[in-house]
């Protein structure tokens, strides 16, 4: 899926007619794609890649005629011979939909789009897992547990500037549920970019109480669209009281399971299974903060879900859902003077920057901009308007390997 655009482009240039038609068209197309993938992207020895593909066509379940077998054999051998030249004629951007490519290039320029897509399609992405550590836990304890793993399941373990821990796993790493200190509930899996909305809200609330005799533990916040629970866990770990809202019963069960494993105090968390735009706080609850990570196209998560990069830019009902949720949180949930964080894992400005601008135009919210040094490692992601626009492949060192994210922090006036 990651390199499908390049693969089909190469096959189109090597075949007089592609995709193939007729009775055997579908199986021939599948075999050609697999063969080219092995030859160009999986370092499979040429002889093995061609032979294994041909063997599939010869199998009794397929029983392809000799002319088709000869055709596939000839195409694959040509690809093998001319691999360098054929690859030069393609672009990494061939692997995303034309609509997304145009949108990205319009927003970020051709060169930056190339870097973004290169990072999103990084073939080593599956080797890395980011962990968030409970605030009261010494990170060195976690690092030591992974580094001294008796089965040598982890290639490297290192801290990221924002406080996340990045694990590079070996092929024998196995299920995450069997990793060190998982059952003890000292950490949870969460992409480094996904930590930013909760960090933004926590930092914003800390600014509000600077010089006052108040503590985060006195504040009640709402995490809207909360499952699977990483951001809720960050807020709880900071000492906040949290109402976690999740519309999906299935996803809410997963949320509860995750929070249970992490052993947070039941007195500090309430889970509401309902649509975010329907939930209202009771009269005694003053909501000091709202974290709204809205449903979106998820185009920033292409490294884990390459299928999202094949979509067009038809966002369906998402834009209306985003607007309704953000307006409801601003008008009916957040108290005056409270802080709201609007976030998406989308690279599309229509779902992100433009939604925040519309929210600001309504007059009851103002920007609470990010400051240099506020979130270590992400200074270069702060844009002129004071929000964060995180682009894969564009930050320094290990942070180039991250999901695309947008985070804006606002205050109710």
Short mmCIF file of C-alpha atoms in Angstrom, two decimals:
data_model
loop_
_atom_site.label_atom_id
_atom_site.label_comp_id
_atom_site.label_asym_id
_atom_site.label_seq_id
_atom_site.Cartn_x
_atom_site.Cartn_y
_atom_site.Cartn_z
CA UNK A 1 0.00 0.00 0.00
CA UNK A 2 2.81 2.49 0.87
CA UNK A 3 4.43 2.36 -2.59
CA UNK A 4 1.43 1.39 -4.68
CA UNK A 5 1.45 4.58 -6.74
CA UNK A 6 5.07 4.16 -7.78
CA UNK A 7 4.56 0.45 -8.46
CA UNK A 8 1.58 1.07 -10.75
CA UNK A 9 3.42 3.89 -12.51
CA UNK A 10 6.34 1.56 -13.28
CA UNK A 11 4.03 -1.22 -14.45
CA UNK A 12 2.16 1.20 -16.72
CA UNK A 13 5.43 2.11 -18.42
CA UNK A 14 6.45 -1.56 -18.81
CA UNK A 15 3.14 -2.94 -20.10
CA UNK A 16 1.37 -2.07 -23.33
CA UNK A 17 -1.91 -2.23 -21.41
CA UNK A 18 -2.14 -1.78 -17.62
CA UNK A 19 -4.03 -2.78 -15.57
CA UNK A 20 -4.46 -6.10 -17.42
CA UNK A 21 -7.96 -7.15 -18.45
CA UNK A 22 -9.73 -10.41 -19.14
CA UNK A 23 -10.31 -13.56 -17.12
CA UNK A 24 -6.87 -13.47 -15.48
CA UNK A 25 -6.61 -9.67 -15.22
CA UNK A 26 -7.02 -9.36 -11.46
CA UNK A 27 -4.60 -12.14 -10.52
CA UNK A 28 -2.02 -10.93 -13.06
CA UNK A 29 -2.22 -7.39 -11.67
CA UNK A 30 -1.80 -8.71 -8.11
CA UNK A 31 1.17 -10.88 -9.11
CA UNK A 32 2.88 -8.04 -10.97
CA UNK A 33 2.44 -5.71 -8.00
CA UNK A 34 3.83 -8.23 -5.54
CA UNK A 35 6.74 -9.08 -7.83
CA UNK A 36 7.70 -5.43 -8.33
CA UNK A 37 7.39 -4.77 -4.60
CA UNK A 38 9.82 -7.60 -3.88
CA UNK A 39 12.26 -6.44 -6.54
CA UNK A 40 12.31 -2.74 -5.72
CA UNK A 41 11.32 -2.28 -2.09
CA UNK A 42 11.90 -5.49 -0.12
CA UNK A 43 15.45 -6.43 -1.16
CA UNK A 44 14.26 -9.88 -2.21
CA UNK A 45 16.86 -11.57 -4.46
CA UNK A 46 15.83 -11.13 -8.10
CA UNK A 47 15.69 -14.83 -8.87
CA UNK A 48 13.47 -15.53 -5.85
CA UNK A 49 11.12 -12.60 -6.55
CA UNK A 50 10.51 -13.68 -10.15
CA UNK A 51 10.29 -17.40 -9.41
CA UNK A 52 7.84 -17.01 -6.52
CA UNK A 53 5.57 -14.80 -8.62
CA UNK A 54 5.61 -17.22 -11.56
CA UNK A 55 4.96 -20.17 -9.23
CA UNK A 56 1.72 -18.51 -8.11
CA UNK A 57 0.52 -18.29 -11.71
CA UNK A 58 1.48 -21.92 -12.34
CA UNK A 59 -0.35 -23.14 -9.26
CA UNK A 60 -3.39 -25.33 -9.95
CA UNK A 61 -5.67 -22.85 -8.20
CA UNK A 62 -4.76 -20.27 -10.87
CA UNK A 63 -3.54 -22.40 -13.79
CA UNK A 64 -2.66 -19.38 -15.94
CA UNK A 65 -1.97 -20.03 -19.64
CA UNK A 66 1.66 -20.07 -20.80
CA UNK A 67 1.41 -16.75 -22.72
CA UNK A 68 0.38 -14.97 -19.50
CA UNK A 69 3.19 -16.60 -17.55
CA UNK A 70 5.71 -15.54 -20.21
CA UNK A 71 4.30 -12.00 -20.16
CA UNK A 72 4.63 -11.64 -16.37
CA UNK A 73 8.12 -13.17 -16.45
CA UNK A 74 9.21 -10.70 -19.16
CA UNK A 75 7.81 -7.68 -17.31
CA UNK A 76 9.46 -8.59 -14.01
CA UNK A 77 12.82 -9.25 -15.67
CA UNK A 78 12.63 -5.86 -17.38
CA UNK A 79 11.86 -4.17 -14.07
CA UNK A 80 14.85 -5.96 -12.56
CA UNK A 81 17.17 -4.86 -15.36
CA UNK A 82 16.00 -1.25 -15.50
CA UNK A 83 15.13 -0.72 -11.83
CA UNK A 84 17.24 2.41 -11.28
CA UNK A 85 15.97 4.21 -14.37
CA UNK A 86 12.37 3.19 -13.76
CA UNK A 87 12.45 4.45 -10.16
CA UNK A 88 13.94 7.78 -11.27
CA UNK A 89 10.86 8.39 -13.40
CA UNK A 90 8.58 8.12 -10.36
CA UNK A 91 8.03 10.38 -7.37
CA UNK A 92 7.25 9.48 -3.79
CA UNK A 93 4.19 11.72 -4.23
CA UNK A 94 2.80 9.22 -6.76
CA UNK A 95 1.74 7.21 -3.68
CA UNK A 96 -0.86 9.69 -2.47
CA UNK A 97 -4.08 10.72 -4.17
CA UNK A 98 -3.83 13.53 -6.72
CA UNK A 99 -6.33 15.58 -4.71
CA UNK A 100 -4.24 15.35 -1.52
CA UNK A 101 -1.05 16.10 -3.42
CA UNK A 102 -2.53 19.28 -4.85
CA UNK A 103 -3.86 20.29 -1.42
CA UNK A 104 -0.51 19.68 0.30
CA UNK A 105 1.46 21.52 -2.39
CA UNK A 106 -0.94 24.46 -2.21
CA UNK A 107 -0.56 24.66 1.58
CA UNK A 108 3.11 23.81 2.06
CA UNK A 109 4.85 24.04 -1.32
CA UNK A 110 6.30 21.31 -3.53
CA UNK A 111 9.57 20.80 -1.65
CA UNK A 112 7.95 20.54 1.79
CA UNK A 113 5.25 18.22 0.44
CA UNK A 114 8.02 15.92 -0.84
CA UNK A 115 9.60 15.82 2.64
CA UNK A 116 6.25 15.21 4.34
CA UNK A 117 5.33 12.31 2.07
CA UNK A 118 8.84 10.85 2.26
CA UNK A 119 8.52 10.71 6.04
CA UNK A 120 4.96 9.40 6.03
CA UNK A 121 6.02 6.55 3.72
CA UNK A 122 9.17 5.70 5.67
CA UNK A 123 9.38 1.91 5.51
CA UNK A 124 10.97 1.72 8.98
CA UNK A 125 8.04 3.46 10.72
CA UNK A 126 6.69 0.18 12.15
CA UNK A 127 9.91 -0.33 14.11
CA UNK A 128 9.27 2.65 16.40
CA UNK A 129 6.80 2.99 19.27
CA UNK A 130 6.40 6.12 21.43
CA UNK A 131 5.46 5.82 25.10
CA UNK A 132 4.12 8.41 27.54
CA UNK A 133 5.25 7.95 31.15
CA UNK A 134 3.14 8.73 34.21
CA UNK A 135 4.33 12.04 35.65
CA UNK A 136 5.26 10.58 39.05
CA UNK A 137 7.39 7.81 37.51
CA UNK A 138 11.16 8.22 37.09
CA UNK A 139 11.86 7.85 33.36
CA UNK A 140 15.18 6.16 34.12
CA UNK A 141 13.23 3.31 35.71
CA UNK A 142 11.42 2.70 32.42
CA UNK A 143 14.56 3.10 30.32
CA UNK A 144 16.44 0.63 32.50
CA UNK A 145 13.64 -1.94 32.28
CA UNK A 146 13.75 -1.86 28.47
CA UNK A 147 17.52 -1.74 28.16
CA UNK A 148 18.00 -4.75 30.44
CA UNK A 149 15.31 -6.87 28.79
CA UNK A 150 16.62 -10.45 29.00
CA UNK A 151 15.20 -11.38 25.60
CA UNK A 152 16.91 -8.46 23.81
CA UNK A 153 13.59 -7.37 22.28
CA UNK A 154 14.51 -3.68 21.95
CA UNK A 155 17.18 -2.15 19.76
CA UNK A 156 17.21 1.28 21.42
CA UNK A 157 15.39 3.35 24.02
CA UNK A 158 15.72 7.12 24.29
CA UNK A 159 13.88 10.16 25.63
CA UNK A 160 12.37 12.77 23.32
CA UNK A 161 12.42 16.52 24.16
CA UNK A 162 8.72 16.64 25.13
CA UNK A 163 9.15 13.86 27.72
CA UNK A 164 8.04 10.90 25.59
CA UNK A 165 10.09 7.74 25.36
CA UNK A 166 10.84 6.24 21.94
CA UNK A 167 11.37 2.50 21.60
CA UNK A 168 12.98 0.95 18.54
CA UNK A 169 11.91 -2.64 18.67
CA UNK A 170 13.56 -5.76 17.33
CA UNK A 171 11.58 -8.31 15.26
CA UNK A 172 11.09 -10.46 18.38
CA UNK A 173 9.49 -7.62 20.41
CA UNK A 174 6.15 -9.44 20.50
CA UNK A 175 2.91 -8.07 21.93
CA UNK A 176 3.07 -4.67 23.65
CA UNK A 177 1.04 -6.19 26.49
CA UNK A 178 4.11 -8.28 27.33
CA UNK A 179 6.57 -5.38 27.39
CA UNK A 180 8.32 -4.31 30.63
CA UNK A 181 6.13 -2.62 33.26
CA UNK A 182 3.02 -2.73 31.08
CA UNK A 183 0.92 -4.53 33.68
CA UNK A 184 2.13 -2.12 36.34
CA UNK A 185 0.45 0.70 34.41
CA UNK A 186 3.46 3.02 34.36
CA UNK A 187 3.22 3.99 30.67
CA UNK A 188 0.96 3.93 27.64
CA UNK A 189 1.51 4.00 23.88
CA UNK A 190 1.05 7.46 22.34
CA UNK A 191 2.69 9.09 19.32
CA UNK A 192 4.84 12.06 20.30
CA UNK A 193 2.62 14.47 18.32
CA UNK A 194 -0.49 13.14 20.04
CA UNK A 195 0.89 14.29 23.40
CA UNK A 196 0.89 17.95 22.36
CA UNK A 197 -2.80 18.86 22.90
CA UNK A 198 -2.78 17.74 26.54
CA UNK A 199 0.61 19.37 27.16
CA UNK A 200 -0.83 22.57 25.66
CA UNK A 201 -3.82 22.52 28.01
CA UNK A 202 -1.73 21.70 31.07
CA UNK A 203 0.80 24.45 30.30
CA UNK A 204 -2.02 26.91 29.67
CA UNK A 205 -3.64 26.14 33.01
CA UNK A 206 -0.30 26.44 34.78
CA UNK A 207 0.07 29.94 33.33
CA UNK A 208 -3.37 30.83 34.68
CA UNK A 209 -2.43 29.92 38.25
CA UNK A 210 1.03 31.45 38.16
CA UNK A 211 1.37 33.50 41.34
CA UNK A 212 -1.97 32.34 42.70
CA UNK A 213 -2.44 29.88 45.55
CA UNK A 214 -4.11 27.30 43.34
CA UNK A 215 -3.16 23.85 42.08
CA UNK A 216 -4.03 21.88 38.96
CA UNK A 217 -5.73 19.33 41.19
CA UNK A 218 -8.43 21.94 41.88
CA UNK A 219 -9.47 22.14 38.22
CA UNK A 220 -12.06 20.13 36.32
CA UNK A 221 -11.41 19.62 32.60
CA UNK A 222 -13.20 17.83 29.77
CA UNK A 223 -11.59 15.59 27.18
CA UNK A 224 -14.00 15.47 24.25
CA UNK A 225 -13.66 12.53 21.80
CA UNK A 226 -11.45 10.88 24.40
CA UNK A 227 -10.81 7.29 23.25
CA UNK A 228 -8.44 5.49 23.33
CA UNK A 229 -7.43 7.55 26.36
CA UNK A 230 -3.85 8.75 25.91
CA UNK A 231 -4.72 12.43 26.34
CA UNK A 232 -7.12 11.67 29.20
CA UNK A 233 -4.28 9.81 30.91
CA UNK A 234 -1.93 12.79 30.49
CA UNK A 235 -4.50 15.09 32.11
CA UNK A 236 -5.07 12.67 34.99
CA UNK A 237 -1.34 12.22 35.43
CA UNK A 238 -1.03 16.00 35.86
CA UNK A 239 -3.51 15.83 38.76
CA UNK A 240 -6.58 17.23 36.99
CA UNK A 241 -10.13 15.95 37.45
CA UNK A 242 -11.34 14.77 34.05
CA UNK A 243 -14.63 14.04 32.35
CA UNK A 244 -13.83 11.91 29.30
CA UNK A 245 -16.54 12.03 26.63
CA UNK A 246 -16.73 9.35 23.93
CA UNK A 247 -19.63 8.84 21.52
CA UNK A 248 -18.79 5.26 20.52
CA UNK A 249 -19.75 2.55 23.05
CA UNK A 250 -17.08 0.25 21.61
CA UNK A 251 -14.33 2.86 21.85
CA UNK A 252 -15.51 3.92 25.30
CA UNK A 253 -15.04 0.34 26.54
CA UNK A 254 -11.46 0.45 25.30
CA UNK A 255 -11.02 3.80 27.03
CA UNK A 256 -12.22 2.38 30.34
CA UNK A 257 -9.98 -0.68 29.96
CA UNK A 258 -6.93 1.49 29.32
CA UNK A 259 -7.63 3.77 32.27
CA UNK A 260 -8.18 0.75 34.48
CA UNK A 261 -4.78 -0.70 33.57
CA UNK A 262 -3.13 2.62 34.37
CA UNK A 263 -4.70 2.57 37.85
CA UNK A 264 -5.80 6.20 38.02
CA UNK A 265 -8.00 7.22 40.94
CA UNK A 266 -11.65 6.60 40.13
CA UNK A 267 -12.51 9.77 42.05
CA UNK A 268 -10.67 11.86 39.44
CA UNK A 269 -12.27 10.43 36.28
CA UNK A 270 -15.78 10.15 34.87
CA UNK A 271 -16.52 8.61 31.48
CA UNK A 272 -19.58 9.85 29.59
CA UNK A 273 -20.76 7.75 26.64
CA UNK A 274 -22.52 10.26 24.44
CA UNK A 275 -21.95 12.65 21.55
CA UNK A 276 -19.76 15.55 22.63
CA UNK A 277 -22.24 18.10 21.28
CA UNK A 278 -24.93 16.66 23.57
CA UNK A 279 -22.99 16.67 26.85
CA UNK A 280 -23.47 19.47 29.37
CA UNK A 281 -21.85 19.97 32.78
CA UNK A 282 -24.12 20.05 35.79
CA UNK A 283 -24.71 23.32 37.61
CA UNK A 284 -22.08 22.59 40.26
CA UNK A 285 -19.29 21.82 37.78
CA UNK A 286 -17.04 24.61 36.55
CA UNK A 287 -15.07 23.41 33.54
CA UNK A 288 -11.72 25.20 33.49
CA UNK A 289 -10.38 23.46 30.38
CA UNK A 290 -11.55 21.56 27.31
CA UNK A 291 -9.41 19.35 25.11
CA UNK A 292 -11.12 18.87 21.77
CA UNK A 293 -9.29 16.50 19.42
CA UNK A 294 -11.96 16.45 16.74
CA UNK A 295 -12.80 13.62 14.33
CA UNK A 296 -10.86 14.34 11.12
CA UNK A 297 -9.36 12.89 7.94
CA UNK A 298 -6.32 11.61 9.90
CA UNK A 299 -4.05 12.50 6.97
CA UNK A 300 -1.22 13.16 9.44
CA UNK A 301 -1.15 9.50 10.48
CA UNK A 302 -0.16 8.12 7.06
CA UNK A 303 2.96 6.41 8.43
CA UNK A 304 0.69 4.05 10.40
CA UNK A 305 -2.30 4.14 8.05
CA UNK A 306 -1.11 4.61 4.46
CA UNK A 307 -4.68 4.08 3.26
CA UNK A 308 -5.61 7.62 4.43
CA UNK A 309 -3.21 9.03 1.83
CA UNK A 310 -5.23 7.43 -0.96
CA UNK A 311 -8.38 9.40 -0.15
CA UNK A 312 -9.66 12.44 -1.97
CA UNK A 313 -10.39 15.71 -0.20
CA UNK A 314 -14.12 15.12 0.20
CA UNK A 315 -14.50 15.50 3.95
CA UNK A 316 -18.20 14.66 3.99
CA UNK A 317 -19.80 15.64 7.30
CA UNK A 318 -16.49 16.07 9.13
CA UNK A 319 -16.31 19.84 8.73
CA UNK A 320 -19.81 20.32 10.09
CA UNK A 321 -19.10 17.94 13.00
CA UNK A 322 -15.91 19.84 13.84
CA UNK A 323 -17.74 23.17 13.79
CA UNK A 324 -20.65 21.94 15.90
CA UNK A 325 -18.34 20.35 18.49
CA UNK A 326 -16.06 23.39 18.81
CA UNK A 327 -18.95 25.83 19.05
CA UNK A 328 -20.70 23.70 21.67
CA UNK A 329 -17.56 23.37 23.78
CA UNK A 330 -16.93 27.12 23.60
CA UNK A 331 -20.52 28.17 24.29
CA UNK A 332 -21.93 25.52 26.62
CA UNK A 333 -19.14 23.62 28.36
CA UNK A 334 -16.19 25.94 29.02
CA UNK A 335 -16.48 28.50 31.80
CA UNK A 336 -15.59 32.14 31.20
CA UNK A 337 -11.80 32.54 31.39
CA UNK A 338 -11.33 28.84 30.70
CA UNK A 339 -8.92 27.35 28.16
CA UNK A 340 -9.81 25.26 25.14
CA UNK A 341 -7.39 23.30 22.96
CA UNK A 342 -8.56 22.47 19.43
CA UNK A 343 -6.54 19.72 17.75
CA UNK A 344 -6.53 17.50 14.67
CA UNK A 345 -4.22 14.82 13.31
CA UNK A 346 -4.92 16.25 9.85
CA UNK A 347 -2.60 17.97 7.39
CA UNK A 348 -5.55 19.74 5.77
CA UNK A 349 -5.92 23.40 6.71
CA UNK A 350 -9.67 23.25 6.10
CA UNK A 351 -10.07 21.01 9.16
CA UNK A 352 -7.55 22.84 11.30
CA UNK A 353 -6.44 26.45 10.83
CA UNK A 354 -9.61 27.47 9.01
CA UNK A 355 -11.87 25.97 11.69
CA UNK A 356 -10.02 27.90 14.41
CA UNK A 357 -10.27 31.14 12.45
CA UNK A 358 -14.04 30.62 12.19
CA UNK A 359 -14.19 29.95 15.93
CA UNK A 360 -12.31 33.18 16.65
CA UNK A 361 -14.62 35.17 14.38
CA UNK A 362 -17.54 34.35 16.67
CA UNK A 363 -16.08 36.71 19.28
CA UNK A 364 -16.11 34.72 22.52
CA UNK A 365 -12.67 33.13 22.16
CA UNK A 366 -9.17 34.56 21.76
CA UNK A 367 -5.85 32.93 20.94
CA UNK A 368 -3.55 31.90 23.79
CA UNK A 369 -0.40 31.53 21.68
CA UNK A 370 2.42 29.11 22.27
CA UNK A 371 5.72 30.61 23.38
CA UNK A 372 9.24 29.66 22.35
CA UNK A 373 10.57 26.97 24.69
CA UNK A 374 7.14 26.12 26.07
CA UNK A 375 7.10 22.65 24.51
CA UNK A 376 10.72 21.52 24.09
CA UNK A 377 11.60 20.40 20.58
CA UNK A 378 8.61 22.03 18.89
CA UNK A 379 9.63 25.69 18.61
CA UNK A 380 9.92 25.40 14.82
CA UNK A 381 6.29 24.22 14.65
CA UNK A 382 4.92 27.47 16.13
CA UNK A 383 3.36 29.52 13.35
CA UNK A 384 2.72 33.26 13.14
CA UNK A 385 -0.77 33.01 14.64
CA UNK A 386 0.62 31.27 17.72
CA UNK A 387 -0.66 27.78 17.02
CA UNK A 388 1.32 24.59 16.36
CA UNK A 389 1.50 23.02 12.90
CA UNK A 390 3.56 19.83 13.15
CA UNK A 391 4.66 18.41 9.80
CA UNK A 392 6.27 14.96 9.46
CA UNK A 393 9.87 15.17 8.30
CA UNK A 394 10.28 18.88 9.10
CA UNK A 395 11.49 19.01 12.73
CA UNK A 396 15.01 18.28 13.90
CA UNK A 397 16.61 15.00 14.89
CA UNK A 398 14.21 12.26 16.04
CA UNK A 399 11.18 14.56 16.00
CA UNK A 400 11.11 14.41 12.20
CA UNK A 401 9.59 10.97 12.78
CA UNK A 402 6.17 12.00 14.06
CA UNK A 403 2.53 12.23 13.02
CA UNK A 404 1.22 15.39 11.41
CA UNK A 405 -0.75 17.42 13.94
CA UNK A 406 -2.40 20.79 14.46
CA UNK A 407 -2.90 22.33 17.91
CA UNK A 408 -4.46 25.70 18.77
CA UNK A 409 -4.98 27.00 22.29
CA UNK A 410 -7.75 29.51 23.00
CA UNK A 411 -9.22 31.32 25.99
CA UNK A 412 -12.88 32.14 26.55
CA UNK A 413 -13.48 35.85 27.03
#
